[in-house]
PDB file of C-alpha atoms in Angstrom:
ATOM      1  CA  MET P  12      64.409 114.939  62.329  1.00  0.00           C
ATOM      2  CA  ASN P  13      67.285 114.760  60.148  1.00  0.00           C
ATOM      3  CA  GLN P  14      67.184 118.541  59.484  1.00  0.00           C
ATOM      4  CA  THR P  15      67.250 118.980  63.241  1.00  0.00           C
ATOM      5  CA  LEU P  16      70.331 116.856  63.607  1.00  0.00           C
ATOM      6  CA  ILE P  17      71.913 118.844  60.721  1.00  0.00           C
ATOM      7  CA  ASP P  18      71.253 122.131  62.478  1.00  0.00           C
ATOM      8  CA  ILE P  19      72.573 120.734  65.726  1.00  0.00           C
ATOM      9  CA  LYS P  20      75.828 119.535  64.081  1.00  0.00           C
ATOM     10  CA  GLN P  21      76.209 122.853  62.242  1.00  0.00           C
ATOM     11  CA  THR P  22      75.755 124.701  65.583  1.00  0.00           C
ATOM     12  CA  LEU P  23      78.449 122.527  67.298  1.00  0.00           C
ATOM     13  CA  GLN P  24      80.839 123.069  64.407  1.00  0.00           C
ATOM     14  CA  PHE P  25      80.513 126.801  64.467  1.00  0.00           C
ATOM     15  CA  GLU P  26      83.738 128.546  64.868  1.00  0.00           C
ATOM     16  CA  LEU P  27      83.810 131.022  67.693  1.00  0.00           C
ATOM     17  CA  PHE P  28      87.484 132.274  67.829  1.00  0.00           C
ATOM     18  CA  THR P  29      91.027 131.384  66.943  1.00  0.00           C
ATOM     19  CA  LEU P  30      93.914 131.345  69.525  1.00  0.00           C
ATOM     20  CA  PHE P  31      97.431 130.308  68.996  1.00  0.00           C
ATOM     21  CA  GLY P  32      96.709 129.281  65.590  1.00  0.00           C
ATOM     22  CA  HIS P  33      93.813 126.845  66.668  1.00  0.00           C
ATOM     23  CA  THR P  34      90.136 127.336  65.900  1.00  0.00           C
ATOM     24  CA  PHE P  35      87.801 126.678  68.659  1.00  0.00           C
ATOM     25  CA  SER P  36      84.175 125.727  67.815  1.00  0.00           C
ATOM     26  CA  VAL P  37      81.100 125.464  69.992  1.00  0.00           C
ATOM     27  CA  GLY P  38      81.334 121.663  70.289  1.00  0.00           C
ATOM     28  CA  ARG P  39      84.968 121.964  71.618  1.00  0.00           C
ATOM     29  CA  ILE P  40      83.994 124.627  74.128  1.00  0.00           C
ATOM     30  CA  LEU P  41      81.102 122.537  75.385  1.00  0.00           C
ATOM     31  CA  LEU P  42      83.219 119.479  75.568  1.00  0.00           C
ATOM     32  CA  VAL P  43      85.446 121.191  78.063  1.00  0.00           C
ATOM     33  CA  PRO P  44      83.204 121.425  81.207  1.00  0.00           C
ATOM     34  CA  LEU P  45      81.727 117.975  80.359  1.00  0.00           C
ATOM     35  CA  ALA P  46      85.152 116.362  80.518  1.00  0.00           C
ATOM     36  CA  LEU P  47      86.217 118.168  83.545  1.00  0.00           C
ATOM     37  CA  LEU P  48      83.060 117.324  85.341  1.00  0.00           C
ATOM     38  CA  LEU P  49      83.167 113.543  84.434  1.00  0.00           C
ATOM     39  CA  GLY P  50      86.936 113.472  85.137  1.00  0.00           C
ATOM     40  CA  TRP P  51      86.434 115.211  88.441  1.00  0.00           C
ATOM     41  CA  TRP P  52      83.745 112.533  89.316  1.00  0.00           C
ATOM     42  CA  PHE P  53      85.886 109.639  88.249  1.00  0.00           C
ATOM     43  CA  ILE P  54      88.837 111.013  90.290  1.00  0.00           C
ATOM     44  CA  SER P  55      86.814 111.429  93.419  1.00  0.00           C
ATOM     45  CA  ARG P  56      85.251 108.080  93.273  1.00  0.00           C
ATOM     46  CA  LEU P  57      88.664 106.312  92.642  1.00  0.00           C
ATOM     47  CA  ALA P  58      90.293 108.270  95.481  1.00  0.00           C
ATOM     48  CA  HIS P  59      87.413 107.341  97.790  1.00  0.00           C
ATOM     49  CA  LEU P  60      87.742 103.606  96.898  1.00  0.00           C
ATOM     50  CA  ALA P  61      91.675 103.660  97.281  1.00  0.00           C
ATOM     51  CA  THR P  62      91.471 105.367 100.560  1.00  0.00           C
ATOM     52  CA  TYR P  63      88.650 102.903 101.718  1.00  0.00           C
ATOM     53  CA  ARG P  64      90.927 100.027 100.956  1.00  0.00           C
ATOM     54  CA  LEU P  65      94.003 101.461 102.792  1.00  0.00           C
ATOM     55  CA  ARG P  66      91.903 102.111 105.806  1.00  0.00           C
ATOM     56  CA  GLN P  67      90.685  98.632 105.783  1.00  0.00           C
ATOM     57  CA  SER P  68      94.279  97.301 105.560  1.00  0.00           C
ATOM     58  CA  GLY P  69      95.231  99.378 108.615  1.00  0.00           C
ATOM     59  CA  ALA P  70      97.506 101.819 106.933  1.00  0.00           C
ATOM     60  CA  ASN P  71      98.676 104.893 108.944  1.00  0.00           C
ATOM     61  CA  PRO P  72      96.373 107.963 108.622  1.00  0.00           C
ATOM     62  CA  ASP P  73      99.274 110.081 107.590  1.00  0.00           C
ATOM     63  CA  THR P  74     100.208 107.518 104.762  1.00  0.00           C
ATOM     64  CA  ILE P  75      96.556 107.724 103.666  1.00  0.00           C
ATOM     65  CA  HIS P  76      96.633 111.526 103.703  1.00  0.00           C
ATOM     66  CA  LEU P  77      99.999 111.652 101.776  1.00  0.00           C
ATOM     67  CA  PHE P  78      98.610 109.214  99.329  1.00  0.00           C
ATOM     68  CA  LYS P  79      95.505 111.445  98.717  1.00  0.00           C
ATOM     69  CA  ARG P  80      97.512 114.514  98.057  1.00  0.00           C
ATOM     70  CA  ILE P  81      99.716 112.969  95.538  1.00  0.00           C
ATOM     71  CA  PHE P  82      96.978 111.179  93.851  1.00  0.00           C
ATOM     72  CA  PHE P  83      94.829 114.394  93.297  1.00  0.00           C
ATOM     73  CA  ILE P  84      97.800 116.361  92.021  1.00  0.00           C
ATOM     74  CA  VAL P  85      98.786 113.699  89.611  1.00  0.00           C
ATOM     75  CA  ALA P  86      95.081 112.886  88.556  1.00  0.00           C
ATOM     76  CA  TYR P  87      94.167 116.610  87.983  1.00  0.00           C
ATOM     77  CA  ALA P  88      97.442 117.129  85.843  1.00  0.00           C
ATOM     78  CA  ILE P  89      96.494 114.207  83.761  1.00  0.00           C
ATOM     79  CA  LEU P  90      92.952 115.581  83.360  1.00  0.00           C
ATOM     80  CA  ILE P  91      93.981 119.095  82.318  1.00  0.00           C
ATOM     81  CA  ILE P  92      96.613 117.678  79.820  1.00  0.00           C
ATOM     82  CA  THR P  93      93.946 115.272  78.459  1.00  0.00           C
ATOM     83  CA  THR P  94      91.403 118.022  77.975  1.00  0.00           C
ATOM     84  CA  LEU P  95      93.945 120.308  76.394  1.00  0.00           C
ATOM     85  CA  ASP P  96      94.747 117.491  74.018  1.00  0.00           C
ATOM     86  CA  MET P  97      91.092 117.030  73.239  1.00  0.00           C
ATOM     87  CA  LEU P  98      91.131 120.673  72.196  1.00  0.00           C
ATOM     88  CA  SER P  99      94.298 120.244  70.211  1.00  0.00           C
ATOM     89  CA  VAL P 100      96.125 122.788  72.195  1.00  0.00           C
ATOM     90  CA  PRO P 101      99.763 122.131  72.539  1.00  0.00           C
ATOM     91  CA  LEU P 102     101.403 122.658  75.936  1.00  0.00           C
ATOM     92  CA  THR P 103     103.992 124.817  74.359  1.00  0.00           C
ATOM     93  CA  ALA P 104     101.296 127.416  73.699  1.00  0.00           C
ATOM     94  CA  PHE P 105     101.240 128.193  77.441  1.00  0.00           C
ATOM     95  CA  ALA P 106     104.989 128.408  77.987  1.00  0.00           C
ATOM     96  CA  PHE P 107     105.183 132.236  77.722  1.00  0.00           C
ATOM     97  CA  LEU P 108     102.065 132.415  80.086  1.00  0.00           C
ATOM     98  CA  SER P 109     103.319 129.950  82.466  1.00  0.00           C
ATOM     99  CA  GLY P 110     106.664 131.792  82.673  1.00  0.00           C
ATOM    100  CA  ALA P 111     104.799 135.124  83.385  1.00  0.00           C
ATOM    101  CA  VAL P 112     102.662 133.536  86.156  1.00  0.00           C
ATOM    102  CA  ALA P 113     105.687 131.980  87.704  1.00  0.00           C
ATOM    103  CA  ILE P 114     107.538 135.406  87.930  1.00  0.00           C
ATOM    104  CA  GLY P 115     104.264 137.005  89.540  1.00  0.00           C
ATOM    105  CA  VAL P 116     103.886 134.010  92.062  1.00  0.00           C
ATOM    106  CA  GLY P 117     107.657 134.405  92.916  1.00  0.00           C
ATOM    107  CA  PHE P 118     107.343 137.981  93.876  1.00  0.00           C
ATOM    108  CA  GLY P 119     103.730 138.057  95.401  1.00  0.00           C
ATOM    109  CA  ALA P 120     103.236 134.700  96.938  1.00  0.00           C
ATOM    110  CA  GLN P 121     106.434 133.737  98.770  1.00  0.00           C
ATOM    111  CA  ASN P 122     104.785 132.880 101.915  1.00  0.00           C
ATOM    112  CA  ILE P 123     102.239 130.714 100.279  1.00  0.00           C
ATOM    113  CA  ILE P 124     104.943 128.760  98.335  1.00  0.00           C
ATOM    114  CA  ASN P 125     107.000 128.460 101.596  1.00  0.00           C
ATOM    115  CA  ASN P 126     103.995 127.009 103.491  1.00  0.00           C
ATOM    116  CA  PHE P 127     103.139 124.778 100.457  1.00  0.00           C
ATOM    117  CA  ILE P 128     106.647 123.312 100.442  1.00  0.00           C
ATOM    118  CA  SER P 129     106.605 123.060 104.195  1.00  0.00           C
ATOM    119  CA  GLY P 130     103.332 121.215 104.078  1.00  0.00           C
ATOM    120  CA  TRP P 131     104.859 118.585 101.808  1.00  0.00           C
ATOM    121  CA  ILE P 132     107.961 118.257 103.940  1.00  0.00           C
ATOM    122  CA  LEU P 133     105.613 117.671 107.104  1.00  0.00           C
ATOM    123  CA  MET P 134     103.606 114.950 105.201  1.00  0.00           C
ATOM    124  CA  TRP P 135     106.689 113.305 103.710  1.00  0.00           C
ATOM    125  CA  GLU P 136     109.187 113.442 106.705  1.00  0.00           C
ATOM    126  CA  ARG P 137     106.438 113.040 109.337  1.00  0.00           C
ATOM    127  CA  PRO P 138     107.827 114.874 112.285  1.00  0.00           C
ATOM    128  CA  ILE P 139     104.229 115.795 112.996  1.00  0.00           C
ATOM    129  CA  ARG P 140     101.600 113.450 112.392  1.00  0.00           C
ATOM    130  CA  ILE P 141      97.751 113.444 112.499  1.00  0.00           C
ATOM    131  CA  GLY P 142      96.798 112.699 116.128  1.00  0.00           C
ATOM    132  CA  ASP P 143      99.900 113.952 117.685  1.00  0.00           C
ATOM    133  CA  PHE P 144      99.602 116.122 120.797  1.00  0.00           C
ATOM    134  CA  LEU P 145     101.678 119.436 120.277  1.00  0.00           C
ATOM    135  CA  GLU P 146     102.695 122.417 122.092  1.00  0.00           C
ATOM    136  CA  VAL P 147     103.261 125.443 120.030  1.00  0.00           C
ATOM    137  CA  ASP P 148     103.550 128.883 121.404  1.00  0.00           C
ATOM    138  CA  ASN P 149     102.151 127.847 124.817  1.00  0.00           C
ATOM    139  CA  ALA P 150      99.120 126.347 123.069  1.00  0.00           C
ATOM    140  CA  ARG P 151      98.558 122.789 123.452  1.00  0.00           C
ATOM    141  CA  GLY P 152      96.189 120.705 121.103  1.00  0.00           C
ATOM    142  CA  ARG P 153      95.962 117.622 118.838  1.00  0.00           C
ATOM    143  CA  VAL P 154      96.702 117.587 115.128  1.00  0.00           C
ATOM    144  CA  GLU P 155      93.503 116.916 113.097  1.00  0.00           C
ATOM    145  CA  ALA P 156      94.637 117.793 109.569  1.00  0.00           C
ATOM    146  CA  ILE P 157      97.863 118.586 107.627  1.00  0.00           C
ATOM    147  CA  ASN P 158      97.003 120.572 104.593  1.00  0.00           C
ATOM    148  CA  THR P 159      99.241 122.031 101.972  1.00  0.00           C
ATOM    149  CA  ARG P 160      99.276 125.600 103.392  1.00  0.00           C
ATOM    150  CA  SER P 161      98.413 125.093 107.116  1.00  0.00           C
ATOM    151  CA  THR P 162      97.932 122.532 109.928  1.00  0.00           C
ATOM    152  CA  ARG P 163      94.715 122.344 111.912  1.00  0.00           C
ATOM    153  CA  ILE P 164      94.912 121.757 115.665  1.00  0.00           C
ATOM    154  CA  ARG P 165      92.290 121.467 118.160  1.00  0.00           C
ATOM    155  CA  ARG P 166      93.278 122.875 121.327  1.00  0.00           C
ATOM    156  CA  VAL P 167      92.558 121.382 124.846  1.00  0.00           C
ATOM    157  CA  ASP P 168      89.819 123.899 125.276  1.00  0.00           C
ATOM    158  CA  GLY P 169      88.032 122.792 121.940  1.00  0.00           C
ATOM    159  CA  VAL P 170      89.129 125.818 119.865  1.00  0.00           C
ATOM    160  CA  HIS P 171      90.731 125.110 116.413  1.00  0.00           C
ATOM    161  CA  MET P 172      93.976 126.632 115.470  1.00  0.00           C
ATOM    162  CA  LEU P 173      95.234 127.034 111.911  1.00  0.00           C
ATOM    163  CA  ILE P 174      99.153 127.227 112.047  1.00  0.00           C
ATOM    164  CA  PRO P 175     101.195 127.888 108.864  1.00  0.00           C
ATOM    165  CA  ASN P 176     103.227 124.919 107.890  1.00  0.00           C
ATOM    166  CA  SER P 177     106.505 126.988 107.765  1.00  0.00           C
ATOM    167  CA  LYS P 178     106.072 128.010 111.464  1.00  0.00           C
ATOM    168  CA  LEU P 179     106.070 124.297 112.454  1.00  0.00           C
ATOM    169  CA  LEU P 180     109.332 123.728 110.787  1.00  0.00           C
ATOM    170  CA  GLU P 181     111.172 126.914 111.525  1.00  0.00           C
ATOM    171  CA  ASN P 182     110.141 127.259 115.388  1.00  0.00           C
ATOM    172  CA  THR P 183     110.581 125.010 118.272  1.00  0.00           C
ATOM    173  CA  VAL P 184     107.514 122.616 118.530  1.00  0.00           C
ATOM    174  CA  VAL P 185     106.992 120.202 121.447  1.00  0.00           C
ATOM    175  CA  ASN P 186     105.602 117.046 120.253  1.00  0.00           C
ATOM    176  CA  TRP P 187     104.426 115.004 123.184  1.00  0.00           C
ATOM    177  CA  THR P 188     103.546 111.829 121.329  1.00  0.00           C
ATOM    178  CA  LEU P 189     106.238 111.636 118.571  1.00  0.00           C
ATOM    179  CA  ILE P 190     107.672 108.366 119.751  1.00  0.00           C
ATOM    180  CA  ASP P 191     105.283 107.206 122.389  1.00  0.00           C
ATOM    181  CA  ASN P 192     102.744 108.459 124.948  1.00  0.00           C
ATOM    182  CA  LEU P 193     105.023 108.205 127.930  1.00  0.00           C
ATOM    183  CA  THR P 194     105.374 111.433 129.984  1.00  0.00           C
ATOM    184  CA  ARG P 195     106.535 112.247 133.347  1.00  0.00           C
ATOM    185  CA  THR P 196     104.846 114.506 135.779  1.00  0.00           C
ATOM    186  CA  SER P 197     104.649 115.175 139.549  1.00  0.00           C
ATOM    187  CA  VAL P 198     102.531 116.100 142.503  1.00  0.00           C
ATOM    188  CA  LYS P 199     103.947 118.394 145.172  1.00  0.00           C
ATOM    189  CA  VAL P 200     102.576 118.692 148.771  1.00  0.00           C
ATOM    190  CA  GLY P 201     103.669 120.463 151.982  1.00  0.00           C
ATOM    191  CA  VAL P 202     103.115 118.990 155.532  1.00  0.00           C
ATOM    192  CA  ALA P 203     103.266 120.886 158.839  1.00  0.00           C
ATOM    193  CA  TYR P 204     106.598 121.111 160.653  1.00  0.00           C
ATOM    194  CA  GLY P 205     106.772 118.184 163.230  1.00  0.00           C
ATOM    195  CA  SER P 206     105.238 115.716 160.947  1.00  0.00           C
ATOM    196  CA  PRO P 207     106.728 112.149 160.648  1.00  0.00           C
ATOM    197  CA  CYS P 208     108.768 112.569 157.329  1.00  0.00           C
ATOM    198  CA  LYS P 209     109.262 108.858 156.653  1.00  0.00           C
ATOM    199  CA  LEU P 210     105.485 108.095 157.268  1.00  0.00           C
ATOM    200  CA  VAL P 211     104.689 110.993 154.873  1.00  0.00           C
ATOM    201  CA  ALA P 212     106.943 109.764 152.180  1.00  0.00           C
ATOM    202  CA  GLU P 213     105.452 106.257 152.461  1.00  0.00           C
ATOM    203  CA  LEU P 214     101.867 107.482 152.267  1.00  0.00           C
ATOM    204  CA  ILE P 215     102.655 109.466 149.224  1.00  0.00           C
ATOM    205  CA  GLU P 216     104.306 106.360 147.551  1.00  0.00           C
ATOM    206  CA  GLN P 217     101.530 104.340 148.474  1.00  0.00           C
ATOM    207  CA  ALA P 218      98.911 106.708 146.916  1.00  0.00           C
ATOM    208  CA  THR P 219     100.791 106.851 143.487  1.00  0.00           C
ATOM    209  CA  THR P 220     101.664 103.081 143.376  1.00  0.00           C
ATOM    210  CA  GLN P 221      98.070 101.877 143.811  1.00  0.00           C
ATOM    211  CA  HIS P 222      96.827 104.185 140.955  1.00  0.00           C
ATOM    212  CA  LYS P 223      96.075 101.911 137.902  1.00  0.00           C
ATOM    213  CA  ASP P 224      97.440 104.469 135.504  1.00  0.00           C
ATOM    214  CA  ILE P 225     100.869 105.040 136.879  1.00  0.00           C
ATOM    215  CA  LEU P 226     103.518 102.915 135.452  1.00  0.00           C
ATOM    216  CA  ASP P 227     105.593 100.464 137.674  1.00  0.00           C
ATOM    217  CA  ASP P 228     108.785 100.951 135.593  1.00  0.00           C
ATOM    218  CA  PRO P 229     109.997 103.556 136.051  1.00  0.00           C
ATOM    219  CA  ALA P 230     108.651 103.270 139.619  1.00  0.00           C
ATOM    220  CA  PRO P 231     107.379 106.586 141.378  1.00  0.00           C
ATOM    221  CA  LEU P 232     109.945 108.444 143.223  1.00  0.00           C
ATOM    222  CA  VAL P 233     109.254 110.442 146.293  1.00  0.00           C
ATOM    223  CA  ILE P 234     111.581 113.489 147.164  1.00  0.00           C
ATOM    224  CA  PHE P 235     111.889 115.376 150.380  1.00  0.00           C
ATOM    225  CA  ASP P 236     112.212 118.417 148.385  1.00  0.00           C
ATOM    226  CA  ASP P 237     112.907 121.273 150.760  1.00  0.00           C
ATOM    227  CA  PHE P 238     112.372 122.919 154.168  1.00  0.00           C
ATOM    228  CA  GLY P 239     109.869 125.724 153.312  1.00  0.00           C
ATOM    229  CA  ASP P 240     108.838 128.743 155.042  1.00  0.00           C
ATOM    230  CA  SER P 241     105.780 127.152 156.438  1.00  0.00           C
ATOM    231  CA  SER P 242     106.029 123.468 155.457  1.00  0.00           C
ATOM    232  CA  LEU P 243     107.975 120.482 154.761  1.00  0.00           C
ATOM    233  CA  ILE P 244     107.852 120.139 151.091  1.00  0.00           C
ATOM    234  CA  PHE P 245     107.621 116.686 149.229  1.00  0.00           C
ATOM    235  CA  GLU P 246     107.327 115.841 145.790  1.00  0.00           C
ATOM    236  CA  VAL P 247     106.578 112.623 143.992  1.00  0.00           C
ATOM    237  CA  PHE P 248     107.639 112.103 140.343  1.00  0.00           C
ATOM    238  CA  PHE P 249     105.867 109.287 138.213  1.00  0.00           C
ATOM    239  CA  TRP P 250     105.406 108.225 134.659  1.00  0.00           C
ATOM    240  CA  ILE P 251     102.043 107.649 132.946  1.00  0.00           C
ATOM    241  CA  ASN P 252     100.820 106.720 129.352  1.00  0.00           C
ATOM    242  CA  ALA P 253      98.892 109.925 128.653  1.00  0.00           C
ATOM    243  CA  SER P 254      98.216 111.221 125.141  1.00  0.00           C
ATOM    244  CA  ALA P 255      96.870 114.766 126.170  1.00  0.00           C
ATOM    245  CA  GLU P 256      97.309 117.226 128.905  1.00  0.00           C
ATOM    246  CA  ARG P 257      93.735 116.553 130.161  1.00  0.00           C
ATOM    247  CA  ASP P 258      94.815 113.085 131.061  1.00  0.00           C
ATOM    248  CA  GLN P 259      97.724 114.337 133.176  1.00  0.00           C
ATOM    249  CA  ARG P 260      95.617 116.691 135.073  1.00  0.00           C
ATOM    250  CA  VAL P 261      92.904 114.087 135.966  1.00  0.00           C
ATOM    251  CA  ILE P 262      95.547 111.827 137.108  1.00  0.00           C
ATOM    252  CA  ARG P 263      97.279 114.480 139.335  1.00  0.00           C
ATOM    253  CA  SER P 264      93.939 115.490 140.789  1.00  0.00           C
ATOM    254  CA  GLN P 265      93.178 111.831 141.738  1.00  0.00           C
ATOM    255  CA  ILE P 266      96.552 111.414 143.322  1.00  0.00           C
ATOM    256  CA  ARG P 267      95.965 114.488 145.275  1.00  0.00           C
ATOM    257  CA  PHE P 268      92.457 113.247 146.601  1.00  0.00           C
ATOM    258  CA  THR P 269      94.216 109.958 147.586  1.00  0.00           C
ATOM    259  CA  ILE P 270      97.001 111.805 149.374  1.00  0.00           C
ATOM    260  CA  ASP P 271      94.642 114.030 151.244  1.00  0.00           C
ATOM    261  CA  GLU P 272      92.662 110.924 152.462  1.00  0.00           C
ATOM    262  CA  PHE P 273      95.620 109.105 153.542  1.00  0.00           C
ATOM    263  CA  PHE P 274      96.934 112.231 155.478  1.00  0.00           C
ATOM    264  CA  ASN P 275      93.592 112.719 157.231  1.00  0.00           C
ATOM    265  CA  ASP P 276      93.610 108.982 158.432  1.00  0.00           C
ATOM    266  CA  ALA P 277      97.081 109.364 159.607  1.00  0.00           C
ATOM    267  CA  GLY P 278      96.586 112.718 161.374  1.00  0.00           C
ATOM    268  CA  ILE P 279      98.992 114.534 159.077  1.00  0.00           C
ATOM    269  CA  VAL P 280      98.260 118.126 158.724  1.00  0.00           C
ATOM    270  CA  ILE P 281      98.753 119.617 155.121  1.00  0.00           C
ATOM    271  CA  ALA P 282     100.490 122.958 155.716  1.00  0.00           C
ATOM    272  CA  PHE P 283      99.207 126.351 154.798  1.00  0.00           C
ATOM    273  CA  PRO P 284     101.149 129.727 154.904  1.00  0.00           C
ATOM    274  CA  GLN P 285     101.819 131.063 158.483  1.00  0.00           C
ATOM    275  CA  ARG P 286     103.563 134.013 159.793  1.00  0.00           C
ATOM    276  CA  ASP P 287     105.031 134.859 163.278  1.00  0.00           C
ATOM    277  CA  VAL P 288     104.853 138.514 164.153  1.00  0.00           C
ATOM    278  CA  HIS P 289     107.398 139.603 166.844  1.00  0.00           C
ATOM    279  CA  LEU P 290     106.826 143.119 168.649  1.00  0.00           C
ATOM    280  CA  ASP P 291     109.670 144.926 170.244  1.00  0.00           C
ATOM    281  CA  GLY P 292     108.859 146.849 173.499  1.00  0.00           C
ATOM    282  CA  ALA P 293     105.792 146.934 175.478  1.00  0.00           C
ATOM    283  CA  LEU P 294     102.110 146.645 174.069  1.00  0.00           C
ATOM    284  CA  THR P 295      99.278 148.288 175.797  1.00  0.00           C
ATOM    285  CA  LEU P 296      95.605 147.635 175.023  1.00  0.00           C
ATOM    286  CA  VAL P 297      93.173 150.319 175.559  1.00  0.00           C
ATOM    287  CA  ARG P 298      89.469 149.654 175.847  1.00  0.00           C
ATOM    288  CA  GLN P 299      87.331 152.606 174.995  1.00  0.00           C
ATOM    289  CA  PRO P 300      84.105 153.030 177.062  1.00  0.00           C
ATOM    290  CA  LYS P 301      80.776 152.920 175.245  1.00  0.00           C
ATOM    291  CA  GLU P 302      79.027 156.087 174.589  1.00  0.00           C
ATOM    292  CA  HIS P 303      75.946 156.462 176.449  1.00  0.00           C
ATOM    293  CA  GLN P 304      72.847 157.256 174.173  1.00  0.00           C
ATOM    294  CA  SER P 305      70.726 160.083 175.437  1.00  0.00           C
TER     295      SER P 305
END
């Protein structure tokens, strides 16, 4: 038994190679993955516990996300430094190597670094937060995650988009929920000429004010918009507390159903395109006799 322990000890002390003036034995090499594995497990458990406590305290999801990013970077840096110290490898030994890597990264990964820095700016300044409803390049969706390189957005049709963080900072982005969820929208309808305009306006206003999701302040506003080619055009503007485009479309649809019901009860006709054709001169209609079949 003692001889077995001696053999194991001699095997672990066996010198494999020398680097930067430091000798690396089998034991030191085996110690590296063990230390990294235990360190990774401990960091993950600690991060999970910390984020759980933050969620229980009601912290903002963006604050939790930023905390996790900073915690993992600091913790992994400490783990790497500690592992190198266990191997008795000074950090100065990697000064030249790190300089060469930095030059290579500077020339070959400019976009990656740009997106990385932009991601930290987004998480720190919070112009865009998790859960916000954005409009980017005519695409609308909700922010699900802000990563170090890209931001994941789920569009209204359910498709996920990965947008580079630098694009969100360098281009115009419409954030519908940056301050609050209040948005203004409208419904337009055209009625036939000869319809009682004041009654039309009253019915449209009644259809909007009785809707439970439409705000009373500011109150809905009905506008006699224009004398159209085939109709008298009315438009009602109202404010709603909506967090997505889907909510606006549903509310506008419900308002249209109500307006159609009120107009039918009042005998008001919703106009449709019509054209009057005038012919100059005489018009003669000729009826061709049917051919007799033999």
